[in-house]
mmCIF file of C-alpha atoms in Angstrom:
data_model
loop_
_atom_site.group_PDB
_atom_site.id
_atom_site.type_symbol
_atom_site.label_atom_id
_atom_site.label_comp_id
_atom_site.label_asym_id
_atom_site.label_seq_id
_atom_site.Cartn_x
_atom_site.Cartn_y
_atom_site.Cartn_z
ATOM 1 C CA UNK A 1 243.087 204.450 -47.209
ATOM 2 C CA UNK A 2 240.922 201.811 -45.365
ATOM 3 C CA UNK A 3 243.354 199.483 -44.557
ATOM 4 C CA UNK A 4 245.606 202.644 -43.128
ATOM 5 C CA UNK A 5 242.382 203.712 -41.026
ATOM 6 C CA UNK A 6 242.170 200.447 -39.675
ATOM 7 C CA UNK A 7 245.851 200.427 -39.003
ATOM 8 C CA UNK A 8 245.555 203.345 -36.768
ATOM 9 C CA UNK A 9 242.633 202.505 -34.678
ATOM 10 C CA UNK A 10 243.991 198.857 -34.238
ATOM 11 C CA UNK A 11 247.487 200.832 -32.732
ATOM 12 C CA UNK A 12 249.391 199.448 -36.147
ATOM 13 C CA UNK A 13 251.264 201.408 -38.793
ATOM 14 C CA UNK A 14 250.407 202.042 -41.558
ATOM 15 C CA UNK A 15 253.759 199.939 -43.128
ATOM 16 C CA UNK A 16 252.633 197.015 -41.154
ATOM 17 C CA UNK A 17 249.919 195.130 -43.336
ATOM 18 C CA UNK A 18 246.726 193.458 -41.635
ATOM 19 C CA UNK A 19 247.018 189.434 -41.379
ATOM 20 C CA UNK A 20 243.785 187.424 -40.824
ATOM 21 C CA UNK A 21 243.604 186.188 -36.842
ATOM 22 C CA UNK A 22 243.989 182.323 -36.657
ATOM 23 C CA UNK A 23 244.139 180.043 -33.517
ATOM 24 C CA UNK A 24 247.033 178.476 -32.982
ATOM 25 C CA UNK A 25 246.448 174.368 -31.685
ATOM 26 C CA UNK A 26 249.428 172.199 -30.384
ATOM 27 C CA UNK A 27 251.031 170.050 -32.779
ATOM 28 C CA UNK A 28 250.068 166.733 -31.211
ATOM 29 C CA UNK A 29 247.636 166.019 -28.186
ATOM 30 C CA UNK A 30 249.296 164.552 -25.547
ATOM 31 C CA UNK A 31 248.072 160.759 -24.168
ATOM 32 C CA UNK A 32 246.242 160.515 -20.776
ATOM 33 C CA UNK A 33 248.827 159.960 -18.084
ATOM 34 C CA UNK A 34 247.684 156.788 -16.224
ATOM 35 C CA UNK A 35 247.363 157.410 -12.710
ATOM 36 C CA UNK A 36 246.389 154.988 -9.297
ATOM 37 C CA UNK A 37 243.271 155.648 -7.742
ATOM 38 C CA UNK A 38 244.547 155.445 -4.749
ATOM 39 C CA UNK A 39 247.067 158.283 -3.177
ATOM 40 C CA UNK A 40 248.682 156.412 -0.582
ATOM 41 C CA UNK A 41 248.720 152.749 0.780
ATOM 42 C CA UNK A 42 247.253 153.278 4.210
ATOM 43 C CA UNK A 43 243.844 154.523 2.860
ATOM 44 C CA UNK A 44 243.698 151.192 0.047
ATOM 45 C CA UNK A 45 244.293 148.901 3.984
ATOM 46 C CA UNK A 46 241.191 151.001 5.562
ATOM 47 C CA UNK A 47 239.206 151.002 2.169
ATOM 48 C CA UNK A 48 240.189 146.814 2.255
ATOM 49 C CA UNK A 49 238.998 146.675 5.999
ATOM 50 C CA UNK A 50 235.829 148.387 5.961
ATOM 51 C CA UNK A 51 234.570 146.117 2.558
ATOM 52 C CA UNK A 52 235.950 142.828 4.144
ATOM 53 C CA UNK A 53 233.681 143.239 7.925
ATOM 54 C CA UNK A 54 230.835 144.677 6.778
ATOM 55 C CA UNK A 55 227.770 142.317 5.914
ATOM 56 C CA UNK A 56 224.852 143.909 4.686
ATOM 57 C CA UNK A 57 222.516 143.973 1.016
ATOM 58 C CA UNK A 58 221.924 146.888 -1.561
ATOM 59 C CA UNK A 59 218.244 147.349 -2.861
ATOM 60 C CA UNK A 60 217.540 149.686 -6.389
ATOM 61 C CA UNK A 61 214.284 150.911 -7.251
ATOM 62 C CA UNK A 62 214.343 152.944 -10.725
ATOM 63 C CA UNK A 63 212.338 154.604 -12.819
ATOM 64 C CA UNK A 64 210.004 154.808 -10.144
ATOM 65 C CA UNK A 65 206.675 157.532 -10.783
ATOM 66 C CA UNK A 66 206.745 160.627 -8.129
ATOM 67 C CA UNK A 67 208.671 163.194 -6.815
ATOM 68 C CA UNK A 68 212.326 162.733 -5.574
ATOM 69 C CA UNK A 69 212.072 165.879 -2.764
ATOM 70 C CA UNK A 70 208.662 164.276 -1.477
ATOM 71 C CA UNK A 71 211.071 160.875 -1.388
ATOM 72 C CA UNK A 72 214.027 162.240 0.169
ATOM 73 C CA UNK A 73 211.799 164.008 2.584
ATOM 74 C CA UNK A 74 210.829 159.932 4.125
ATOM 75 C CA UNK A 75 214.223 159.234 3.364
ATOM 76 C CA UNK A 76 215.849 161.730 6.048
ATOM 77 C CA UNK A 77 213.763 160.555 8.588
ATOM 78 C CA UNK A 78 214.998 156.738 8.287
ATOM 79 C CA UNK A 79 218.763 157.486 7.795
ATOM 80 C CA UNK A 80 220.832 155.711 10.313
ATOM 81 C CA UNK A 81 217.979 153.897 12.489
ATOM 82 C CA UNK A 82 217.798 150.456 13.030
ATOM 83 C CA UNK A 83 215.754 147.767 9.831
ATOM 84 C CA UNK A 84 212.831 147.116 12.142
ATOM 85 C CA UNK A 85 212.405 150.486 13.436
ATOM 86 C CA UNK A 86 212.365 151.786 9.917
ATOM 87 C CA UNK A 87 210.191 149.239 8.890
ATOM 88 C CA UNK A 88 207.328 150.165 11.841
ATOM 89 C CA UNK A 89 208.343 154.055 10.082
ATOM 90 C CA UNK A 90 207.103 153.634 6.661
ATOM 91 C CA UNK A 91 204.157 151.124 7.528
ATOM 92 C CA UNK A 92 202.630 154.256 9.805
ATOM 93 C CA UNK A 93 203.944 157.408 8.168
ATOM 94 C CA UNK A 94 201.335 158.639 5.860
ATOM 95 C CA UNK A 95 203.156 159.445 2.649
ATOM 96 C CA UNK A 96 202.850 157.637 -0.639
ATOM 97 C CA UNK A 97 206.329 157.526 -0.940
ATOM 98 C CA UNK A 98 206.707 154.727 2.118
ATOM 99 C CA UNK A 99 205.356 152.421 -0.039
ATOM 100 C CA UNK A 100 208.052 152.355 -2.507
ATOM 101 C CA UNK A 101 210.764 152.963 0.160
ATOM 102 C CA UNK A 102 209.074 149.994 2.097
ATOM 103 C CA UNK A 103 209.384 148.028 -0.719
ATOM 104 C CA UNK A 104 213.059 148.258 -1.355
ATOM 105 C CA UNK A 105 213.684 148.012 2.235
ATOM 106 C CA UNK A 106 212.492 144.902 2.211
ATOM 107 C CA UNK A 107 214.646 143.789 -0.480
ATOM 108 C CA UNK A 108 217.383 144.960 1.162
ATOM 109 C CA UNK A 109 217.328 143.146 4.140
ATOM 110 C CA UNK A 110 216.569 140.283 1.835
ATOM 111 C CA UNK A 111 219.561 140.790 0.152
ATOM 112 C CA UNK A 112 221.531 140.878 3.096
ATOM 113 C CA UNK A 113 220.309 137.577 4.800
ATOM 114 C CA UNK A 114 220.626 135.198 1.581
ATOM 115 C CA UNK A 115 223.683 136.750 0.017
ATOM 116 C CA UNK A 116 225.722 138.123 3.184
ATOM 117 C CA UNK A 117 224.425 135.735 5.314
ATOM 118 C CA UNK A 118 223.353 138.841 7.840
ATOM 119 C CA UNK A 119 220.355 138.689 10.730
ATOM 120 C CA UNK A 120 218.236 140.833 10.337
ATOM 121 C CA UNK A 121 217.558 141.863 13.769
ATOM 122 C CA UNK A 122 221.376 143.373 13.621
ATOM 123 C CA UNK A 123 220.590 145.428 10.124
ATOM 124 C CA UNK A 124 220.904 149.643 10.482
ATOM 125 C CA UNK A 125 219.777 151.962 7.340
ATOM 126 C CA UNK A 126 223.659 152.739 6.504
ATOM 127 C CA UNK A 127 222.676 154.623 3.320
ATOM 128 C CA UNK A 128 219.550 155.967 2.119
ATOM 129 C CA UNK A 129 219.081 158.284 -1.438
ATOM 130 C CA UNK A 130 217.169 158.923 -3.818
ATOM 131 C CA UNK A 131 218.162 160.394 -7.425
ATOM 132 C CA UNK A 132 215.837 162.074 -9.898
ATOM 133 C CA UNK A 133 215.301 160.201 -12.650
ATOM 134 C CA UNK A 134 213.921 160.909 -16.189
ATOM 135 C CA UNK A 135 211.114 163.567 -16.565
ATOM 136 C CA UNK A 136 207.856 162.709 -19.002
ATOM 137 C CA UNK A 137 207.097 165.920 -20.297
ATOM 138 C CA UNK A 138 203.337 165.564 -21.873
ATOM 139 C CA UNK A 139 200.696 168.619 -22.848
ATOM 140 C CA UNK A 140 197.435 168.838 -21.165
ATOM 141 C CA UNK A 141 194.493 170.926 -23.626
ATOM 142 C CA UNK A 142 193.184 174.146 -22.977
ATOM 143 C CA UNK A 143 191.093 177.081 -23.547
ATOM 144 C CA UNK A 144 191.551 178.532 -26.981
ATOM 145 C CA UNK A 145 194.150 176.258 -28.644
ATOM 146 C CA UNK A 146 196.773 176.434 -26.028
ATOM 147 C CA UNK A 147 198.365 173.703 -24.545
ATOM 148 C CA UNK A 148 199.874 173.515 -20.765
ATOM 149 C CA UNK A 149 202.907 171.446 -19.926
ATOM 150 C CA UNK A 150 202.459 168.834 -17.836
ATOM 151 C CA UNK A 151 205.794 167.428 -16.151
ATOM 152 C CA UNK A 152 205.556 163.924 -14.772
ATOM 153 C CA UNK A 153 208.898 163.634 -12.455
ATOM 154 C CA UNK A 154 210.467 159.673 -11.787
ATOM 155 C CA UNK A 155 213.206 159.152 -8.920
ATOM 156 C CA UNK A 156 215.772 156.504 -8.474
ATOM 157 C CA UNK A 157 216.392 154.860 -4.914
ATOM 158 C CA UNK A 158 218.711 153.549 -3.595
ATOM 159 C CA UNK A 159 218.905 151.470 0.269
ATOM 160 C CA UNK A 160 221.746 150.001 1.765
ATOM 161 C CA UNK A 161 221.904 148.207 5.029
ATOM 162 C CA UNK A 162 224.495 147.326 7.096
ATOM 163 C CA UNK A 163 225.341 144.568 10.070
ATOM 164 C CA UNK A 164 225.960 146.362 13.544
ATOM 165 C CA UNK A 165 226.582 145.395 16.794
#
């Protein structure tokens, strides 16, 4: 009688018994199809160009204490100018951040004189951002037992400079 009540409401017969519902899964999984990169040959001559000219140095701060929107606020301003003019930037703006960014500006431009051989008189801010990084999550005491959350936020930065005319 049950299994004839549930026949009827599922749209079955009462003939037709019920058979348990199981996924059905392919056979065999297919191997990754190995594809280029690349999807034609004009863009791998640009992509060739562009890395062969260009002389400049890559600076990485991580793991760095403070926030990365108070970081990328510094960061927005400095995009695109010129090394010294974003150097006389972060010694004047007053933001705690500018010291860090200072810092791996200067390593930067470092980077780009002994490795690239670049002057640094020529060097522009090409790329500029910063990534959050890991949160420390610690718990601050208070009034009757409780404990608050205290979140202590780390960025990632990243400076690249470039050699332009």
């Amino acid at each position: 009688m049950l299994a004839s009540r549930q026949g009827q409401l599922l749209g079955r017969s009462a003939a037709q018994p019920l058979r348990p519902q199981v996924a059905l899964r392919p056979a065999r999984i297919a191997q990754p199809v190995a594809r280029s990169p690349l999807v034609c040959r004009a863009a791998a001559e640009v992509v060739e160009a562009d890395v062969a000219g260009a002389k400049g140095g890559v600076a990485h701060l991580r793991f760095k204490r403070g926030s990365v929107f108070k970081v990328r606020r510094v960061l927005d301003v400095m995009r695109g100018r010129s090394f010294e003019d974003a150097i006389l930037m972060m010694e004047y703006m007053p933001y705690r951040a500018c010291e860090e960014i200072l810092k791996a500006l200067k390593s930067a431009a470092a980077n780009a004189k002994n490795n690239e051989g670049a002057q640094k008189s020529k060097l522009v801010v090409a790329e500029a951002f910063a990534d959050q990084g890991p949160i420390l999550k610690r718990f601050r005491c208070r009034a009757q037992g409780r404990g608050f959350k205290i979140a202590k936020p780390t960025f990632h930065l990243t400076i690249r400079l470039e050699e332009r005319e």
